Coordinates of C-alpha atoms in Angstrom, one line a residue:
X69 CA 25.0 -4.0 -9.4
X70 CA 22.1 -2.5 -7.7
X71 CA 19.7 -5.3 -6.0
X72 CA 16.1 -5.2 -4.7
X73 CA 16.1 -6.7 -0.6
X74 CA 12.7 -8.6 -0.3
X75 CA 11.2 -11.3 1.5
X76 CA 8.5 -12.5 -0.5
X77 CA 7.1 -13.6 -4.1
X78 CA 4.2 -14.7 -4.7
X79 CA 0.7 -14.9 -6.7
X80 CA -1.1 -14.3 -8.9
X81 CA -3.4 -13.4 -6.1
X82 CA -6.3 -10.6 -5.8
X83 CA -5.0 -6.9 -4.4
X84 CA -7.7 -6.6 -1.5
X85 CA -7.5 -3.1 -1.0
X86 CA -7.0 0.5 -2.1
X87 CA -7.3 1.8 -5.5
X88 CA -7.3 -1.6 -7.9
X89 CA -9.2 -3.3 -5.8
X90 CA -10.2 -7.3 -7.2
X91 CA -7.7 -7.0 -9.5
X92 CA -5.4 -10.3 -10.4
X93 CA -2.0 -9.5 -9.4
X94 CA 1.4 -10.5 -8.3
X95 CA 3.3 -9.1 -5.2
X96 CA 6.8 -8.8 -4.4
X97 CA 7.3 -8.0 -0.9
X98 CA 10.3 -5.6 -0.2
X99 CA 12.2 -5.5 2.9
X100 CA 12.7 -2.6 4.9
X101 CA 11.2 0.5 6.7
X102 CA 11.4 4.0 7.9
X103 CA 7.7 3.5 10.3
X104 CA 7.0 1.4 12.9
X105 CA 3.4 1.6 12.7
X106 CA 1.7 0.0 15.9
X107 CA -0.8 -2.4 14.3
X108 CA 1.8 -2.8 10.8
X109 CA 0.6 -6.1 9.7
X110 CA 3.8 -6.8 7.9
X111 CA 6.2 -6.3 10.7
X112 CA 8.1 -8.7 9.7
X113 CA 9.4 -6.4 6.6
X114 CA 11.1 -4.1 9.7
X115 CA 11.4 -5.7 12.7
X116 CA 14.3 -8.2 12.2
X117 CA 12.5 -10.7 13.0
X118 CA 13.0 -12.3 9.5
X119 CA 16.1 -10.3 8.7
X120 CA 18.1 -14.0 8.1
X121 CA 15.4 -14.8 5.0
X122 CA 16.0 -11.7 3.4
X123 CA 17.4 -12.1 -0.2
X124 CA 19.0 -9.2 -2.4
X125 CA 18.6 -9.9 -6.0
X126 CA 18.9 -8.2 -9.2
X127 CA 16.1 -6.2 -10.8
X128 CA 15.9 -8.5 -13.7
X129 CA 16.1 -11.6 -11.3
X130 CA 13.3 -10.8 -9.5
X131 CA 11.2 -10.5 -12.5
X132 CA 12.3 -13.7 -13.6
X133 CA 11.4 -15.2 -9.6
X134 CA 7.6 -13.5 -10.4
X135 CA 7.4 -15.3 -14.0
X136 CA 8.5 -18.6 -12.6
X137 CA 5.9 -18.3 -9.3
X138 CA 3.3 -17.7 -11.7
X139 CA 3.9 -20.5 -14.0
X140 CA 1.3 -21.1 -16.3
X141 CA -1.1 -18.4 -14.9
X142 CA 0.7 -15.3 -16.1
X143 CA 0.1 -12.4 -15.4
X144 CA 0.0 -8.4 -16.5
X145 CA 0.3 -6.6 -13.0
X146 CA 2.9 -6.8 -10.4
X147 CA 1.9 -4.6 -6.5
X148 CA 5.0 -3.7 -5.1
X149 CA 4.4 -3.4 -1.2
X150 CA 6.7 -3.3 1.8
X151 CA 7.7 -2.2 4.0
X152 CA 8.3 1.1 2.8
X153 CA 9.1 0.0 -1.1
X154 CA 10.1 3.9 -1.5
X155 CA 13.6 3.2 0.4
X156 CA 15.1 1.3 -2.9
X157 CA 16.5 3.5 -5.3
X158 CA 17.8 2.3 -8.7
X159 CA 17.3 -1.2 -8.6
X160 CA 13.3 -0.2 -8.2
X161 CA 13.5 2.0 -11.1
X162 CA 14.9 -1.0 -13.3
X163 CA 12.2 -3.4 -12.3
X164 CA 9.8 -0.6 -13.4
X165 CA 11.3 -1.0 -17.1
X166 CA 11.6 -4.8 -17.2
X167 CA 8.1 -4.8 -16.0
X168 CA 7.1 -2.1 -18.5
X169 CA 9.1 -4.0 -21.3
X170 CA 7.6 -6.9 -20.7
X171 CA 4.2 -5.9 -20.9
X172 CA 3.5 -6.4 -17.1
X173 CA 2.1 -3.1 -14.6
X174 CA 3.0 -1.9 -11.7
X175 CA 1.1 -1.3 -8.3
X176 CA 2.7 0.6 -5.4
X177 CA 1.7 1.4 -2.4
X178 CA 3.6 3.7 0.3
X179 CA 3.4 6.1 3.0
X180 CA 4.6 9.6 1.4
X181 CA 7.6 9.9 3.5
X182 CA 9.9 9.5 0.9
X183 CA 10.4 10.6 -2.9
X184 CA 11.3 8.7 -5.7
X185 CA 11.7 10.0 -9.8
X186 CA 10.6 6.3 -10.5
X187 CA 6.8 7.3 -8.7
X188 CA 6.3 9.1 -12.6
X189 CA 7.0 5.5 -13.9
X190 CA 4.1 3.6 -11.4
X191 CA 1.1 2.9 -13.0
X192 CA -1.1 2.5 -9.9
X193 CA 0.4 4.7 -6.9
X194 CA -0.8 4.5 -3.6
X195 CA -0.1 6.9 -1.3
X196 CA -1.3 6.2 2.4
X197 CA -0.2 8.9 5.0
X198 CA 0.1 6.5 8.4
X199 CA -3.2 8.4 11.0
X200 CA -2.2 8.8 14.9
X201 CA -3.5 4.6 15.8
X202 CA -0.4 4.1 14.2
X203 CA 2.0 6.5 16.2
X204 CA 3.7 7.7 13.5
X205 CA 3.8 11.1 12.5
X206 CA 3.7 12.2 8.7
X207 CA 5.8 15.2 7.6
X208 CA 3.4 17.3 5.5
X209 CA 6.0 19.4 3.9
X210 CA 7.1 16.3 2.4
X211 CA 3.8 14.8 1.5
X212 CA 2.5 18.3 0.0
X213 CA 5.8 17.7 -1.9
X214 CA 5.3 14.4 -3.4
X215 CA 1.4 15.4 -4.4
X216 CA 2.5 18.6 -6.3
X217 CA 5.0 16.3 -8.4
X218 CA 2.6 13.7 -9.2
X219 CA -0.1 16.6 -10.1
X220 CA 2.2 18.2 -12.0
X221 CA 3.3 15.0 -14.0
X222 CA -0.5 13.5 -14.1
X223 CA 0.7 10.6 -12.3
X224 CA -2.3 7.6 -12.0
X225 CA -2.1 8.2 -8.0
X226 CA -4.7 7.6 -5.2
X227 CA -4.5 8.8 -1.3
X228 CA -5.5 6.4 1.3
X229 CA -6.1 6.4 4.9
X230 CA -6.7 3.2 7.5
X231 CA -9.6 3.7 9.8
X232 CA -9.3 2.5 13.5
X233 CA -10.9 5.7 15.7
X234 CA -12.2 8.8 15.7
X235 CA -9.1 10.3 16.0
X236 CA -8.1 8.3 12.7
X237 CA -11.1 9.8 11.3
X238 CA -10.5 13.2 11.7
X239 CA -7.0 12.9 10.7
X240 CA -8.6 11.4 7.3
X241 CA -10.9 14.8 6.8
X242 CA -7.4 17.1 7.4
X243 CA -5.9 15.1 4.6
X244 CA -8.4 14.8 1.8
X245 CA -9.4 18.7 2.7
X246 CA -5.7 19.8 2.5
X247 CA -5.8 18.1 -1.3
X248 CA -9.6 18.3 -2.0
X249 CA -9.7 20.6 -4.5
X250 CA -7.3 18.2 -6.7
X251 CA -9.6 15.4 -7.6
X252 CA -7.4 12.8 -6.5
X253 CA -9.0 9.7 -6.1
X254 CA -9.7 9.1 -1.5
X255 CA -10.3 5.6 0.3
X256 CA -10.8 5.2 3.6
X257 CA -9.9 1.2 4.3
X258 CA -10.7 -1.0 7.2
X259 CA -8.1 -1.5 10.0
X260 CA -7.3 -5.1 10.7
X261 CA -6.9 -5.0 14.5
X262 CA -5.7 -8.6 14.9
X263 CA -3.3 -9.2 12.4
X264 CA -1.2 -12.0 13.7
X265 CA -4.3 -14.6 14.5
X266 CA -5.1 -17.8 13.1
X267 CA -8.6 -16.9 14.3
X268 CA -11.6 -16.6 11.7
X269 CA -11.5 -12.7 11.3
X270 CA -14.5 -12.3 9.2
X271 CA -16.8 -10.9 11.2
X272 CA -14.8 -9.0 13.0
X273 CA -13.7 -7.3 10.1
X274 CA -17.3 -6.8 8.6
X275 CA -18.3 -4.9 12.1
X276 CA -15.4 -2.9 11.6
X277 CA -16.6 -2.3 8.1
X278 CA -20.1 -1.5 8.9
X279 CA -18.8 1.3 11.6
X280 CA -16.8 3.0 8.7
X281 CA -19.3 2.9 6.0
X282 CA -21.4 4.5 8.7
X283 CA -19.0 7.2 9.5
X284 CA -19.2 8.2 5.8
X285 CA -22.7 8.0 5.6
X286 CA -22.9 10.5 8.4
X287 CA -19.8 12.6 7.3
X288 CA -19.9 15.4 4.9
X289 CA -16.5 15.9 4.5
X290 CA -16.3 12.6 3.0
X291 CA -18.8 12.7 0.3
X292 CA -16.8 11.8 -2.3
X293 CA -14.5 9.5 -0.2
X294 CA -14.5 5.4 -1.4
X295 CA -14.8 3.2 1.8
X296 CA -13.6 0.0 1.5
X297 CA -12.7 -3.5 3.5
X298 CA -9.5 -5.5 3.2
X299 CA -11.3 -7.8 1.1
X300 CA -8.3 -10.1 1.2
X301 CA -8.2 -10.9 5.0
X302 CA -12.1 -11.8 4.8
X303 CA -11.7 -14.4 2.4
X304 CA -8.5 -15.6 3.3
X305 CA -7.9 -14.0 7.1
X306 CA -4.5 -12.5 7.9
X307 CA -2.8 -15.6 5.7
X308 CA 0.7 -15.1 4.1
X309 CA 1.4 -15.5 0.5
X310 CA -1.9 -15.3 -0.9

């Protein structure tokens, strides 16, 4: 029987970033990855440093692990995040119907390095193409790919882009003007350069904020671009499980 690998459940909590921004939500944290993005602030998903904690259940079983986390809070929207969840095949596309069944949406978010059919089935698709601070390297071919499917099948899907540097910026303007004339939803979100501190990050994270909002200001290629903070690390800094 086809099994999901994760490391985490846990909520409901509120998605700090990206295209459902505020929203209550659980997360189930899937294991495994084909980037090794520099300043990835889950590296534990990839690394192996964790690979001992890592369970393989069922589709159905982790729903039921998400229903017994919430308890008495309940909830109507699961974010699947990784990792890159896009490396689980069937058993992903079964916990999109038992979500779906049981009245519950789902929130992906991944890198466009990888296609799944099940994408048609996400309700909130992310899709964030890693820029050069990460040193990764993003196959367009494959990305161009992926948009055209989720065009074509009017897939609820947004593009997203970190912000660390210029060079991050102009990487941003190739993407959204390679896909501009698609009206697909653009963010531009905060880099956390310090994400494994027990340090206050607040600030830090608001400069960092303040120097992207003023990039858009200044930019016209990103006119109709939404710019946005990882709201969750400045309430909560880089904290696990909230």
């Amino acid at each position: 029987m086809a099994k999901i690998p994760f490391l985490e459940v846990f909520g409901p909590t509120i998605q700090g970033e990206g295209m459902i921004i505020g929203k209550k939500t659980m997360f189930l944290r899937t294991y495994g990855c084909d980037y090794s993005c520099s300043w990835c602030d889950t590296k534990y998903t990839w690394d192996g440093s964790e690979k001992g904690n890592v369970r393989r259940n069922t589709a159905q079983e982790v729903f039921d692990l998400l229903v017994e986390e919430a308890g008495d809070k309940s909830f109507s929207h699961v974010t699947v995040s990784g990792g890159n969840p896009a490396l689980i095949g069937k058993a992903m596309d079964e916990f999109i119907d038992i979500c779906h069944k049981n009245g519950v949406k789902v929130g992906l978010e991944t890198q466009g390095s990888i296609w799944r059919d099940w994408f048609l089935k996400i309700d909130d698709l992310t899709i964030s193409p890693k820029p050069p601070s990460s040193l990764m390297k993003i196959d367009f071919n494959v990305l161009d790919d992926i948009v055209s499917k989720l065009l074509t099948h009017k897939v609820n899907f947004s593009l997203k882009i970190v912000y660390f540097n210029d060079k991050d910026k102009e990487y941003a303007k190739e993407v959204f003007n390679r896909y501009r004339d698609n009206n697909i939803p653009y963010y531009l979100s905060v880099g956390n350069e310090s994400p494994y501190t027990d340090k206050d990050i607040t600030k830090q994270l608001l400069n960092k904020l303040d120097e992207l909002w003023n990039v858009v200001i200044n930019e016209p290629e990103f006119n109709d671009v939404q710019a946005l903070p990882q709201l969750h690390s400045i309430v909560w800094g880089n904290k696990r499980g909230v």
